[in-house]
PDB file of C-alpha atoms and ligand atoms in Angstrom:
ATOM      1  CA  MET A   1      26.612 -12.109  28.002  1.00 37.00           C
ATOM      2  CA  CYS A   2      26.674 -15.757  26.998  1.00 41.00           C
ATOM      3  CA  ARG A   3      23.010 -15.989  27.789  1.00 41.00           C
ATOM      4  CA  ILE A   4      22.063 -13.224  25.393  1.00 40.00           C
ATOM      5  CA  TYR A   5      24.232 -14.756  22.697  1.00 41.00           C
ATOM      6  CA  THR A   6      22.462 -18.095  23.136  1.00 38.00           C
ATOM      7  CA  GLN A   7      19.009 -16.550  23.070  1.00 39.00           C
ATOM      8  CA  VAL A   8      19.678 -14.636  19.907  1.00 41.00           C
ATOM      9  CA  HIS A   9      20.821 -17.744  18.070  1.00 43.00           C
ATOM     10  CA  LYS A  10      18.171 -20.105  19.345  1.00 43.00           C
ATOM     11  CA  PRO A  11      15.221 -20.791  17.032  1.00 42.00           C
ATOM     12  CA  VAL A  12      12.265 -18.705  18.207  1.00 41.00           C
ATOM     13  CA  HIS A  13       9.958 -21.636  18.896  1.00 42.00           C
ATOM     14  CA  ALA A  14      12.516 -24.156  20.045  1.00 44.00           C
ATOM     15  CA  ASP A  15      10.616 -27.024  21.652  1.00 59.00           C
ATOM     16  CA  PRO A  16      12.408 -29.091  24.197  1.00 61.00           C
ATOM     17  CA  ASP A  17      12.676 -32.579  22.838  1.00 84.00           C
ATOM     18  CA  LEU A  18       9.079 -33.796  22.970  1.00 94.00           C
ATOM     19  CA  SER A  19      10.150 -37.417  22.949  1.00 92.00           C
ATOM     20  CA  SER A  20      11.635 -36.971  26.420  1.00 94.00           C
ATOM     21  CA  LEU A  21       8.246 -35.973  27.885  1.00 95.00           C
ATOM     22  CA  SER A  22       5.663 -38.365  29.268  1.00 96.00           C
ATOM     23  CA  VAL A  23       2.184 -38.619  27.745  1.00 96.00           C
ATOM     24  CA  ARG A  24       0.831 -36.820  30.796  1.00 97.00           C
ATOM     25  CA  GLN A  25       3.355 -34.006  30.336  1.00 96.00           C
ATOM     26  CA  LEU A  26       2.567 -33.753  26.634  1.00 97.00           C
ATOM     27  CA  ARG A  27      -1.156 -33.464  27.327  1.00 97.00           C
ATOM     28  CA  ALA A  28      -0.568 -30.870  30.042  1.00 97.00           C
ATOM     29  CA  ARG A  29       1.554 -28.853  27.647  1.00 96.00           C
ATOM     30  CA  ARG A  30      -1.109 -29.153  24.968  1.00 97.00           C
ATOM     31  CA  ARG A  31      -3.742 -27.888  27.419  1.00 97.00           C
ATOM     32  CA  ARG A  32      -1.576 -24.907  28.373  1.00 97.00           C
ATOM     33  CA  LEU A  33      -0.966 -24.033  24.741  1.00 97.00           C
ATOM     34  CA  SER A  34      -4.657 -24.356  23.856  1.00 97.00           C
ATOM     35  CA  ALA A  35      -5.660 -22.159  26.783  1.00 96.00           C
ATOM     36  CA  ALA A  36      -3.126 -19.510  25.773  1.00 95.00           C
ATOM     37  CA  LEU A  37      -4.229 -19.459  22.140  1.00 95.00           C
ATOM     38  CA  ALA A  38      -5.151 -15.947  21.050  1.00 93.00           C
ATOM     39  CA  ASP A  39      -8.584 -15.304  19.564  1.00 94.00           C
ATOM     40  CA  PRO A  40      -8.562 -16.886  16.073  1.00 93.00           C
ATOM     41  CA  GLY A  41     -11.015 -14.175  15.093  1.00 95.00           C
ATOM     42  CA  ALA A  42      -8.106 -11.748  15.154  1.00 94.00           C
ATOM     43  CA  SER A  43      -6.296 -13.548  12.327  1.00 96.00           C
ATOM     44  CA  LEU A  44      -4.867 -11.317   9.645  1.00 97.00           C
ATOM     45  CA  LYS A  45      -2.031 -12.918   7.730  1.00 94.00           C
ATOM     46  CA  GLY A  46       0.621 -10.779   6.133  1.00 96.00           C
ATOM     47  CA  SER A  47       3.530  -8.599   7.000  1.00 95.00           C
ATOM     48  CA  LEU A  48       3.738  -4.857   7.328  1.00 95.00           C
ATOM     49  CA  VAL A  49       6.135  -2.976   5.133  1.00 96.00           C
ATOM     50  CA  SER A  50       6.684   0.725   4.723  1.00 95.00           C
ATOM     51  CA  GLN A  51       7.613   2.322   1.442  1.00 94.00           C
ATOM     52  CA  MET A  52       8.464   5.707   0.003  1.00 95.00           C
ATOM     53  CA  ARG A  53       6.550   6.584  -3.150  1.00 93.00           C
ATOM     54  CA  ARG A  54       6.711   8.733  -6.245  1.00 94.00           C
ATOM     55  CA  CYS A  55       3.361  10.352  -7.137  1.00 94.00           C
ATOM     56  CA  GLY A  56       4.190  10.909 -10.790  1.00 90.00           C
ATOM     57  CA  LYS A  57       2.971  14.528 -10.897  1.00 93.00           C
ATOM     58  CA  GLU A  58       5.135  16.668 -13.071  1.00 91.00           C
ATOM     59  CA  GLY A  59       7.264  19.170 -11.177  1.00 93.00           C
ATOM     60  CA  CYS A  60       6.660  17.478  -7.821  1.00 96.00           C
ATOM     61  CA  ARG A  61       9.619  17.275  -5.443  1.00 95.00           C
ATOM     62  CA  CYS A  62       9.464  13.481  -5.690  1.00 95.00           C
ATOM     63  CA  ALA A  63      10.594  13.720  -9.307  1.00 93.00           C
ATOM     64  CA  GLN A  64      13.876  15.079  -7.894  1.00 91.00           C
ATOM     65  CA  GLY A  65      14.139  12.065  -5.624  1.00 92.00           C
ATOM     66  CA  GLU A  66      12.441  13.567  -2.553  1.00 95.00           C
ATOM     67  CA  LEU A  67       9.890  10.791  -2.232  1.00 96.00           C
ATOM     68  CA  HIS A  68       6.555  10.837  -0.350  1.00 96.00           C
ATOM     69  CA  GLY A  69       5.944   8.724   2.697  1.00 94.00           C
ATOM     70  CA  PRO A  70       6.738   6.486   4.308  1.00 94.00           C
ATOM     71  CA  TYR A  71       3.420   4.744   3.663  1.00 96.00           C
ATOM     72  CA  VAL A  72       2.457   1.506   5.340  1.00 96.00           C
ATOM     73  CA  TYR A  73       1.320  -1.541   3.359  1.00 97.00           C
ATOM     74  CA  LEU A  74       0.220  -5.015   4.304  1.00 97.00           C
ATOM     75  CA  SER A  75       2.166  -7.469   2.201  1.00 96.00           C
ATOM     76  CA  ILE A  76      -0.003 -10.476   1.383  1.00 96.00           C
ATOM     77  CA  SER A  77       1.451 -13.601  -0.171  1.00 91.00           C
ATOM     78  CA  ARG A  78      -0.779 -16.110  -1.835  1.00 87.00           C
ATOM     79  CA  ASP A  79       0.847 -18.991  -3.689  1.00 87.00           C
ATOM     80  CA  SER A  80       3.619 -17.224  -5.577  1.00 89.00           C
ATOM     81  CA  ASP A  81       1.643 -13.997  -5.798  1.00 93.00           C
ATOM     82  CA  ARG A  82       2.582 -11.096  -3.532  1.00 92.00           C
ATOM     83  CA  ARG A  83       0.365  -8.063  -3.190  1.00 95.00           C
ATOM     84  CA  LEU A  84       0.587  -4.838  -1.219  1.00 95.00           C
ATOM     85  CA  LEU A  85      -2.512  -3.406   0.383  1.00 96.00           C
ATOM     86  CA  TYR A  86      -2.310   0.209   1.489  1.00 96.00           C
ATOM     87  CA  VAL A  87      -2.919   0.678   5.223  1.00 97.00           C
ATOM     88  CA  PRO A  88      -4.034   4.172   6.291  1.00 97.00           C
ATOM     89  CA  ALA A  89      -1.764   5.582   9.021  1.00 93.00           C
ATOM     90  CA  GLU A  90      -4.566   5.608  11.607  1.00 96.00           C
ATOM     91  CA  LEU A  91      -5.068   1.854  11.117  1.00 97.00           C
ATOM     92  CA  ALA A  92      -1.408   0.852  11.132  1.00 95.00           C
ATOM     93  CA  GLU A  93      -1.234   0.049  14.857  1.00 96.00           C
ATOM     94  CA  VAL A  94      -4.406  -2.049  14.800  1.00 97.00           C
ATOM     95  CA  VAL A  95      -3.182  -3.961  11.765  1.00 97.00           C
ATOM     96  CA  ARG A  96       0.225  -4.443  13.402  1.00 96.00           C
ATOM     97  CA  HIS A  97      -1.526  -5.915  16.456  1.00 96.00           C
ATOM     98  CA  HIS A  98      -3.583  -8.343  14.336  1.00 97.00           C
ATOM     99  CA  VAL A  99      -0.521  -9.437  12.369  1.00 97.00           C
ATOM    100  CA  ALA A 100       1.435 -10.083  15.589  1.00 96.00           C
ATOM    101  CA  LEU A 101      -1.473 -12.073  17.061  1.00 96.00           C
ATOM    102  CA  THR A 102      -1.665 -14.125  13.872  1.00 96.00           C
ATOM    103  CA  GLU A 103       2.013 -15.044  14.140  1.00 95.00           C
ATOM    104  CA  GLN A 104       1.381 -16.075  17.743  1.00 95.00           C
ATOM    105  CA  ILE A 105      -1.637 -18.188  16.743  1.00 96.00           C
ATOM    106  CA  ASP A 106       0.332 -19.880  13.948  1.00 96.00           C
ATOM    107  CA  ALA A 107       3.240 -20.655  16.287  1.00 95.00           C
ATOM    108  CA  THR A 108       0.913 -22.029  18.968  1.00 96.00           C
ATOM    109  CA  LEU A 109      -0.975 -24.220  16.481  1.00 96.00           C
ATOM    110  CA  ALA A 110       2.330 -25.541  15.135  1.00 96.00           C
ATOM    111  CA  ALA A 111       3.441 -26.395  18.679  1.00 95.00           C
ATOM    112  CA  ILE A 112       0.138 -28.179  19.399  1.00 96.00           C
ATOM    113  CA  SER A 113       0.440 -30.062  16.121  1.00 96.00           C
ATOM    114  CA  ALA A 114       3.965 -31.195  17.042  1.00 96.00           C
ATOM    115  CA  ILE A 115       2.658 -32.534  20.361  1.00 96.00           C
ATOM    116  CA  ASN A 116      -0.196 -34.354  18.627  1.00 97.00           C
ATOM    117  CA  LEU A 117       2.264 -35.853  16.182  1.00 95.00           C
ATOM    118  CA  GLU A 118       4.310 -37.159  19.113  1.00 95.00           C
ATOM    119  CA  LEU A 119       1.139 -38.524  20.769  1.00 96.00           C
ATOM    120  CA  LEU A 120       0.083 -40.177  17.517  1.00 96.00           C
ATOM    121  CA  ALA A 121       3.462 -41.869  17.219  1.00 94.00           C
ATOM    122  CA  ARG A 122       2.837 -43.335  20.680  1.00 95.00           C
ATOM    123  CA  ARG A 123      -0.772 -44.261  19.786  1.00 96.00           C
ATOM    124  CA  GLN A 124      -1.951 -41.839  22.496  1.00 96.00           C
ATOM    125  CA  LEU A 125      -3.668 -39.259  20.352  1.00 94.00           C
ATOM    126  CA  ASP A 126      -7.158 -38.443  21.564  1.00 85.00           C
TER     127      ASP A 126
HETATM  128 ZN1   ZN B   1       5.228  13.675  -5.760  1.00 88.15          ZN
END
């Protein structure tokens, strides 16, 4: 019970304190992370959202509030701009997979960067 509670409230990518690791341990960790990095070619940044829509045709059931959908969209943020790209149903799973891989890649790169920052602080970056 306590365990689950702790896991839920822990940050997703909680690093153990890097400063407590030796240079050798940091490099080993960096190697493991690099080896586990998903194919960067799979990158597709965004998040999937599903929405109900009104078609606007007169007399359609959606005019009475019975909306169409749900339809899947890829939400893409760029600077302060946010756009929705329609994702056909048959592509939704593939897109979902790419988006999940991208989050993994980002998290792994951030973890590697944190290690390199620690190594740099110790003048051991190479
Ligand atoms: Zn309609």
